[in-house]
Amino acid sequence: QVRILAIYPGRPSSPIRGRLDIVSLAEEPVYQAVSYVWGSGELTHWVTLEQNGEETALDITANAHKLLTKIRSPWEERVIWIDGICINQTDQVEKTDQVKMMGEIYRGAWRVTAYLGSSPAAP
């Protein structure tokens, strides 16, 4: 089982909100896997997440925040797997288990996207 993130629709300037769902890869859930450059490991941004009926703020890196802002749709939920959010980074046992599953996670995605960061020439 893995967590996948449903990113709620929103404008680029609005706070990022979403829901974490636990799914079995054997059930072939539809999600997009994203790989990104973590950059600084400093947790400078946050997202609001719902899980098991609870709402909580999760601190994330600047690059993860930029990626989520770019991938979010203004009209519909986007369902993704992103390691910095879908893996509990404070649980070493979970991290080890999930890293072993990453090949399966990426193979099961309908699309895999790599985000290398913003270009200096980009607006």
PDB file of N, CA and C in Angstrom, residues 21-97:
ATOM      1  N   ASP A  21      -4.757   9.653   0.333  1.00  0.00           N
ATOM      2  CA  ASP A  21      -5.508   8.404   0.353  1.00  0.00           C
ATOM      3  C   ASP A  21      -4.524   7.245   0.354  1.00  0.00           C
ATOM      4  N   ILE A  22      -4.842   6.201   1.089  1.00  0.00           N
ATOM      5  CA  ILE A  22      -4.038   4.989   1.089  1.00  0.00           C
ATOM      6  C   ILE A  22      -4.653   4.035   0.077  1.00  0.00           C
ATOM      7  N   VAL A  23      -3.822   3.565  -0.861  1.00  0.00           N
ATOM      8  CA  VAL A  23      -4.307   2.685  -1.921  1.00  0.00           C
ATOM      9  C   VAL A  23      -3.380   1.480  -2.062  1.00  0.00           C
ATOM     10  N   SER A  24      -3.917   0.439  -2.643  1.00  0.00           N
ATOM     11  CA  SER A  24      -3.129  -0.741  -2.971  1.00  0.00           C
ATOM     12  C   SER A  24      -2.722  -0.643  -4.433  1.00  0.00           C
ATOM     13  N   LEU A  25      -1.457  -0.826  -4.715  1.00  0.00           N
ATOM     14  CA  LEU A  25      -1.007  -0.799  -6.111  1.00  0.00           C
ATOM     15  C   LEU A  25      -1.600  -1.959  -6.900  1.00  0.00           C
ATOM     16  N   ALA A  26      -1.965  -3.039  -6.215  1.00  0.00           N
ATOM     17  CA  ALA A  26      -2.582  -4.188  -6.875  1.00  0.00           C
ATOM     18  C   ALA A  26      -3.935  -3.826  -7.487  1.00  0.00           C
ATOM     19  N   GLU A  27      -4.580  -2.786  -6.947  1.00  0.00           N
ATOM     20  CA  GLU A  27      -5.876  -2.347  -7.479  1.00  0.00           C
ATOM     21  C   GLU A  27      -5.728  -1.371  -8.639  1.00  0.00           C
ATOM     22  N   GLU A  28      -4.497  -1.101  -9.052  1.00  0.00           N
ATOM     23  CA  GLU A  28      -4.170  -0.243 -10.195  1.00  0.00           C
ATOM     24  C   GLU A  28      -4.833   1.136 -10.120  1.00  0.00           C
ATOM     25  N   PRO A  29      -4.560   1.889  -9.062  1.00  0.00           N
ATOM     26  CA  PRO A  29      -5.108   3.243  -8.977  1.00  0.00           C
ATOM     27  C   PRO A  29      -4.537   4.124 -10.098  1.00  0.00           C
ATOM     28  N   VAL A  30      -5.297   5.136 -10.479  1.00  0.00           N
ATOM     29  CA  VAL A  30      -4.856   6.053 -11.533  1.00  0.00           C
ATOM     30  C   VAL A  30      -4.209   7.260 -10.857  1.00  0.00           C
ATOM     31  N   TYR A  31      -2.922   7.455 -11.117  1.00  0.00           N
ATOM     32  CA  TYR A  31      -2.166   8.566 -10.529  1.00  0.00           C
ATOM     33  C   TYR A  31      -0.987   8.889 -11.420  1.00  0.00           C
ATOM     34  N   GLN A  32      -0.466  10.067 -11.245  1.00  0.00           N
ATOM     35  CA  GLN A  32       0.733  10.526 -11.939  1.00  0.00           C
ATOM     36  C   GLN A  32       1.869  10.524 -10.925  1.00  0.00           C
ATOM     37  N   ALA A  33       2.968   9.873 -11.240  1.00  0.00           N
ATOM     38  CA  ALA A  33       4.134   9.896 -10.351  1.00  0.00           C
ATOM     39  C   ALA A  33       5.025  11.060 -10.763  1.00  0.00           C
ATOM     40  N   VAL A  34       5.532  11.779  -9.786  1.00  0.00           N
ATOM     41  CA  VAL A  34       6.409  12.899 -10.089  1.00  0.00           C
ATOM     42  C   VAL A  34       7.733  12.734  -9.362  1.00  0.00           C
ATOM     43  N   SER A  35       8.775  13.048 -10.083  1.00  0.00           N
ATOM     44  CA  SER A  35      10.118  13.058  -9.534  1.00  0.00           C
ATOM     45  C   SER A  35      10.593  14.496  -9.635  1.00  0.00           C
ATOM     46  N   TYR A  36      11.280  14.965  -8.627  1.00  0.00           N
ATOM     47  CA  TYR A  36      11.702  16.360  -8.652  1.00  0.00           C
ATOM     48  C   TYR A  36      13.008  16.532  -7.893  1.00  0.00           C
ATOM     49  N   VAL A  37      13.676  17.624  -8.187  1.00  0.00           N
ATOM     50  CA  VAL A  37      14.902  17.984  -7.486  1.00  0.00           C
ATOM     51  C   VAL A  37      14.491  18.567  -6.144  1.00  0.00           C
ATOM     52  N   TRP A  38      14.910  17.918  -5.058  1.00  0.00           N
ATOM     53  CA  TRP A  38      14.537  18.401  -3.729  1.00  0.00           C
ATOM     54  C   TRP A  38      15.124  19.783  -3.465  1.00  0.00           C
ATOM     55  N   GLY A  39      16.302  20.057  -4.012  1.00  0.00           N
ATOM     56  CA  GLY A  39      16.963  21.323  -3.692  1.00  0.00           C
ATOM     57  C   GLY A  39      17.349  21.319  -2.226  1.00  0.00           C
ATOM     58  N   SER A  40      17.251  22.466  -1.622  1.00  0.00           N
ATOM     59  CA  SER A  40      17.523  22.569  -0.196  1.00  0.00           C
ATOM     60  C   SER A  40      16.519  21.706   0.553  1.00  0.00           C
ATOM     61  N   GLY A  41      16.985  20.973   1.523  1.00  0.00           N
ATOM     62  CA  GLY A  41      16.088  20.154   2.325  1.00  0.00           C
ATOM     63  C   GLY A  41      15.303  20.958   3.343  1.00  0.00           C
ATOM     64  N   GLU A  42      15.506  22.269   3.338  1.00  0.00           N
ATOM     65  CA  GLU A  42      14.828  23.142   4.291  1.00  0.00           C
ATOM     66  C   GLU A  42      13.330  23.187   3.999  1.00  0.00           C
ATOM     67  N   LEU A  43      12.528  23.022   5.038  1.00  0.00           N
ATOM     68  CA  LEU A  43      11.063  23.001   4.903  1.00  0.00           C
ATOM     69  C   LEU A  43      10.535  24.420   5.080  1.00  0.00           C
ATOM     70  N   THR A  44      10.361  25.118   3.964  1.00  0.00           N
ATOM     71  CA  THR A  44      10.020  26.544   4.001  1.00  0.00           C
ATOM     72  C   THR A  44       8.578  26.836   3.605  1.00  0.00           C
ATOM     73  N   HIS A  45       7.855  25.827   3.124  1.00  0.00           N
ATOM     74  CA  HIS A  45       6.475  26.007   2.676  1.00  0.00           C
ATOM     75  C   HIS A  45       5.611  24.936   3.329  1.00  0.00           C
ATOM     76  N   TRP A  46       4.311  25.020   3.080  1.00  0.00           N
ATOM     77  CA  TRP A  46       3.402  24.033   3.659  1.00  0.00           C
ATOM     78  C   TRP A  46       2.224  23.802   2.732  1.00  0.00           C
ATOM     79  N   VAL A  47       1.566  22.650   2.938  1.00  0.00           N
ATOM     80  CA  VAL A  47       0.314  22.322   2.270  1.00  0.00           C
ATOM     81  C   VAL A  47      -0.656  21.864   3.347  1.00  0.00           C
ATOM     82  N   THR A  48      -1.936  22.049   3.094  1.00  0.00           N
ATOM     83  CA  THR A  48      -2.964  21.565   4.011  1.00  0.00           C
ATOM     84  C   THR A  48      -3.498  20.257   3.454  1.00  0.00           C
ATOM     85  N   LEU A  49      -3.446  19.215   4.283  1.00  0.00           N
ATOM     86  CA  LEU A  49      -3.840  17.886   3.840  1.00  0.00           C
ATOM     87  C   LEU A  49      -4.933  17.308   4.720  1.00  0.00           C
ATOM     88  N   GLU A  50      -5.845  16.590   4.095  1.00  0.00           N
ATOM     89  CA  GLU A  50      -6.861  15.820   4.812  1.00  0.00           C
ATOM     90  C   GLU A  50      -6.442  14.359   4.743  1.00  0.00           C
ATOM     91  N   GLN A  51      -6.517  13.681   5.878  1.00  0.00           N
ATOM     92  CA  GLN A  51      -6.285  12.248   5.918  1.00  0.00           C
ATOM     93  C   GLN A  51      -7.074  11.688   7.081  1.00  0.00           C
ATOM     94  N   ASN A  52      -7.854  10.646   6.803  1.00  0.00           N
ATOM     95  CA  ASN A  52      -8.684  10.004   7.832  1.00  0.00           C
ATOM     96  C   ASN A  52      -9.595  11.009   8.536  1.00  0.00           C
ATOM     97  N   GLY A  53     -10.147  11.958   7.783  1.00  0.00           N
ATOM     98  CA  GLY A  53     -11.067  12.932   8.355  1.00  0.00           C
ATOM     99  C   GLY A  53     -10.402  14.058   9.121  1.00  0.00           C
ATOM    100  N   GLU A  54      -9.092  14.029   9.237  1.00  0.00           N
ATOM    101  CA  GLU A  54      -8.352  15.071   9.952  1.00  0.00           C
ATOM    102  C   GLU A  54      -7.667  15.988   8.942  1.00  0.00           C
ATOM    103  N   GLU A  55      -7.570  17.258   9.283  1.00  0.00           N
ATOM    104  CA  GLU A  55      -6.878  18.228   8.438  1.00  0.00           C
ATOM    105  C   GLU A  55      -5.623  18.678   9.168  1.00  0.00           C
ATOM    106  N   THR A  56      -4.502  18.693   8.446  1.00  0.00           N
ATOM    107  CA  THR A  56      -3.240  19.067   9.061  1.00  0.00           C
ATOM    108  C   THR A  56      -2.374  19.823   8.064  1.00  0.00           C
ATOM    109  N   ALA A  57      -1.459  20.612   8.564  1.00  0.00           N
ATOM    110  CA  ALA A  57      -0.483  21.299   7.718  1.00  0.00           C
ATOM    111  C   ALA A  57       0.785  20.460   7.673  1.00  0.00           C
ATOM    112  N   LEU A  58       1.332  20.290   6.490  1.00  0.00           N
ATOM    113  CA  LEU A  58       2.569  19.540   6.317  1.00  0.00           C
ATOM    114  C   LEU A  58       3.615  20.467   5.726  1.00  0.00           C
ATOM    115  N   ASP A  59       4.750  20.559   6.389  1.00  0.00           N
ATOM    116  CA  ASP A  59       5.855  21.378   5.882  1.00  0.00           C
ATOM    117  C   ASP A  59       6.532  20.655   4.727  1.00  0.00           C
ATOM    118  N   ILE A  60       6.847  21.410   3.665  1.00  0.00           N
ATOM    119  CA  ILE A  60       7.487  20.844   2.472  1.00  0.00           C
ATOM    120  C   ILE A  60       8.588  21.781   1.993  1.00  0.00           C
ATOM    121  N   THR A  61       9.411  21.291   1.083  1.00  0.00           N
ATOM    122  CA  THR A  61      10.489  22.103   0.521  1.00  0.00           C
ATOM    123  C   THR A  61       9.937  23.105  -0.501  1.00  0.00           C
ATOM    124  N   ALA A  62      10.744  24.101  -0.814  1.00  0.00           N
ATOM    125  CA  ALA A  62      10.345  25.112  -1.801  1.00  0.00           C
ATOM    126  C   ALA A  62      10.114  24.474  -3.167  1.00  0.00           C
ATOM    127  N   ASN A  63      10.978  23.544  -3.568  1.00  0.00           N
ATOM    128  CA  ASN A  63      10.801  22.912  -4.880  1.00  0.00           C
ATOM    129  C   ASN A  63       9.557  22.044  -4.941  1.00  0.00           C
ATOM    130  N   ALA A  64       9.225  21.355  -3.857  1.00  0.00           N
ATOM    131  CA  ALA A  64       7.979  20.581  -3.835  1.00  0.00           C
ATOM    132  C   ALA A  64       6.783  21.521  -3.980  1.00  0.00           C
ATOM    133  N   HIS A  65       6.842  22.661  -3.311  1.00  0.00           N
ATOM    134  CA  HIS A  65       5.755  23.639  -3.408  1.00  0.00           C
ATOM    135  C   HIS A  65       5.629  24.179  -4.830  1.00  0.00           C
ATOM    136  N   LYS A  66       6.761  24.504  -5.466  1.00  0.00           N
ATOM    137  CA  LYS A  66       6.720  24.989  -6.854  1.00  0.00           C
ATOM    138  C   LYS A  66       6.115  23.939  -7.776  1.00  0.00           C
ATOM    139  N   LEU A  67       6.509  22.693  -7.596  1.00  0.00           N
ATOM    140  CA  LEU A  67       5.979  21.609  -8.413  1.00  0.00           C
ATOM    141  C   LEU A  67       4.472  21.484  -8.244  1.00  0.00           C
ATOM    142  N   LEU A  68       3.998  21.477  -6.995  1.00  0.00           N
ATOM    143  CA  LEU A  68       2.561  21.339  -6.745  1.00  0.00           C
ATOM    144  C   LEU A  68       1.783  22.514  -7.331  1.00  0.00           C
ATOM    145  N   THR A  69       2.359  23.704  -7.244  1.00  0.00           N
ATOM    146  CA  THR A  69       1.703  24.887  -7.811  1.00  0.00           C
ATOM    147  C   THR A  69       1.582  24.748  -9.325  1.00  0.00           C
ATOM    148  N   LYS A  70       2.612  24.221  -9.977  1.00  0.00           N
ATOM    149  CA  LYS A  70       2.591  24.074 -11.434  1.00  0.00           C
ATOM    150  C   LYS A  70       1.677  22.942 -11.896  1.00  0.00           C
ATOM    151  N   ILE A  71       1.603  21.872 -11.115  1.00  0.00           N
ATOM    152  CA  ILE A  71       0.837  20.696 -11.537  1.00  0.00           C
ATOM    153  C   ILE A  71      -0.656  20.807 -11.203  1.00  0.00           C
ATOM    154  N   ARG A  72      -0.981  21.665 -10.241  1.00  0.00           N
ATOM    155  CA  ARG A  72      -2.383  21.806  -9.821  1.00  0.00           C
ATOM    156  C   ARG A  72      -3.227  22.383 -10.954  1.00  0.00           C
ATOM    157  N   SER A  73      -4.429  21.861 -11.084  1.00  0.00           N
ATOM    158  CA  SER A  73      -5.381  22.343 -12.086  1.00  0.00           C
ATOM    159  C   SER A  73      -6.333  23.340 -11.432  1.00  0.00           C
ATOM    160  N   PRO A  74      -6.765  24.353 -12.183  1.00  0.00           N
ATOM    161  CA  PRO A  74      -7.775  25.257 -11.630  1.00  0.00           C
ATOM    162  C   PRO A  74      -9.175  24.643 -11.620  1.00  0.00           C
ATOM    163  N   TRP A  75      -9.370  23.506 -12.332  1.00  0.00           N
ATOM    164  CA  TRP A  75     -10.708  22.964 -12.521  1.00  0.00           C
ATOM    165  C   TRP A  75     -10.971  21.603 -11.909  1.00  0.00           C
ATOM    166  N   GLU A  76      -9.930  20.777 -11.760  1.00  0.00           N
ATOM    167  CA  GLU A  76     -10.172  19.401 -11.318  1.00  0.00           C
ATOM    168  C   GLU A  76      -9.057  18.900 -10.414  1.00  0.00           C
ATOM    169  N   GLU A  77      -9.374  17.875  -9.639  1.00  0.00           N
ATOM    170  CA  GLU A  77      -8.352  17.250  -8.798  1.00  0.00           C
ATOM    171  C   GLU A  77      -7.271  16.632  -9.671  1.00  0.00           C
ATOM    172  N   ARG A  78      -6.058  16.698  -9.197  1.00  0.00           N
ATOM    173  CA  ARG A  78      -4.939  15.994  -9.811  1.00  0.00           C
ATOM    174  C   ARG A  78      -4.449  14.986  -8.782  1.00  0.00           C
ATOM    175  N   VAL A  79      -4.345  13.741  -9.177  1.00  0.00           N
ATOM    176  CA  VAL A  79      -3.913  12.693  -8.261  1.00  0.00           C
ATOM    177  C   VAL A  79      -2.475  12.314  -8.608  1.00  0.00           C
ATOM    178  N   ILE A  80      -1.592  12.487  -7.625  1.00  0.00           N
ATOM    179  CA  ILE A  80      -0.174  12.246  -7.870  1.00  0.00           C
ATOM    180  C   ILE A  80       0.445  11.428  -6.737  1.00  0.00           C
ATOM    181  N   TRP A  81       1.608  10.891  -7.028  1.00  0.00           N
ATOM    182  CA  TRP A  81       2.475  10.313  -6.006  1.00  0.00           C
ATOM    183  C   TRP A  81       3.751  11.133  -6.039  1.00  0.00           C
ATOM    184  N   ILE A  82       4.082  11.718  -4.900  1.00  0.00           N
ATOM    185  CA  ILE A  82       5.287  12.527  -4.749  1.00  0.00           C
ATOM    186  C   ILE A  82       5.943  12.107  -3.441  1.00  0.00           C
ATOM    187  N   ASP A  83       7.188  11.681  -3.518  1.00  0.00           N
ATOM    188  CA  ASP A  83       7.830  11.059  -2.360  1.00  0.00           C
ATOM    189  C   ASP A  83       7.879  11.949  -1.124  1.00  0.00           C
ATOM    190  N   GLY A  84       8.130  13.241  -1.291  1.00  0.00           N
ATOM    191  CA  GLY A  84       8.260  14.136  -0.145  1.00  0.00           C
ATOM    192  C   GLY A  84       6.989  14.295   0.663  1.00  0.00           C
ATOM    193  N   ILE A  85       5.852  13.912   0.095  1.00  0.00           N
ATOM    194  CA  ILE A  85       4.561  14.020   0.784  1.00  0.00           C
ATOM    195  C   ILE A  85       3.958  12.638   1.026  1.00  0.00           C
ATOM    196  N   CYS A  86       4.048  11.763   0.036  1.00  0.00           N
ATOM    197  CA  CYS A  86       3.374  10.460   0.130  1.00  0.00           C
ATOM    198  C   CYS A  86       4.141   9.454   0.984  1.00  0.00           C
ATOM    199  N   ILE A  87       5.399   9.721   1.257  1.00  0.00           N
ATOM    200  CA  ILE A  87       6.179   8.904   2.185  1.00  0.00           C
ATOM    201  C   ILE A  87       6.360   9.714   3.457  1.00  0.00           C
ATOM    202  N   ASN A  88       6.063   9.117   4.588  1.00  0.00           N
ATOM    203  CA  ASN A  88       6.263   9.782   5.879  1.00  0.00           C
ATOM    204  C   ASN A  88       7.763   9.941   6.098  1.00  0.00           C
ATOM    205  N   GLN A  89       8.261  11.155   5.931  1.00  0.00           N
ATOM    206  CA  GLN A  89       9.695  11.420   5.990  1.00  0.00           C
ATOM    207  C   GLN A  89      10.268  11.305   7.398  1.00  0.00           C
ATOM    208  N   THR A  90       9.426  11.231   8.403  1.00  0.00           N
ATOM    209  CA  THR A  90       9.916  11.106   9.778  1.00  0.00           C
ATOM    210  C   THR A  90       9.942   9.653  10.263  1.00  0.00           C
ATOM    211  N   ASP A  91       9.473   8.723   9.429  1.00  0.00           N
ATOM    212  CA  ASP A  91       9.423   7.314   9.796  1.00  0.00           C
ATOM    213  C   ASP A  91      10.444   6.545   8.953  1.00  0.00           C
ATOM    214  N   GLN A  92      11.594   6.242   9.535  1.00  0.00           N
ATOM    215  CA  GLN A  92      12.685   5.608   8.795  1.00  0.00           C
ATOM    216  C   GLN A  92      12.306   4.238   8.249  1.00  0.00           C
ATOM    217  N   VAL A  93      11.526   3.463   8.992  1.00  0.00           N
ATOM    218  CA  VAL A  93      11.100   2.138   8.527  1.00  0.00           C
ATOM    219  C   VAL A  93      10.214   2.290   7.293  1.00  0.00           C
ATOM    220  N   GLU A  94       9.249   3.216   7.362  1.00  0.00           N
ATOM    221  CA  GLU A  94       8.372   3.443   6.199  1.00  0.00           C
ATOM    222  C   GLU A  94       9.189   3.919   5.003  1.00  0.00           C
ATOM    223  N   LYS A  95      10.112   4.853   5.228  1.00  0.00           N
ATOM    224  CA  LYS A  95      10.937   5.356   4.128  1.00  0.00           C
ATOM    225  C   LYS A  95      11.687   4.215   3.450  1.00  0.00           C
ATOM    226  N   THR A  96      12.280   3.341   4.231  1.00  0.00           N
ATOM    227  CA  THR A  96      13.029   2.213   3.673  1.00  0.00           C
ATOM    228  C   THR A  96      12.118   1.308   2.860  1.00  0.00           C
ATOM    229  N   ASP A  97      10.949   0.976   3.397  1.00  0.00           N
ATOM    230  CA  ASP A  97      10.004   0.109   2.693  1.00  0.00           C
ATOM    231  C   ASP A  97       9.504   0.755   1.404  1.00  0.00           C
TER     232      ASP A  97
END
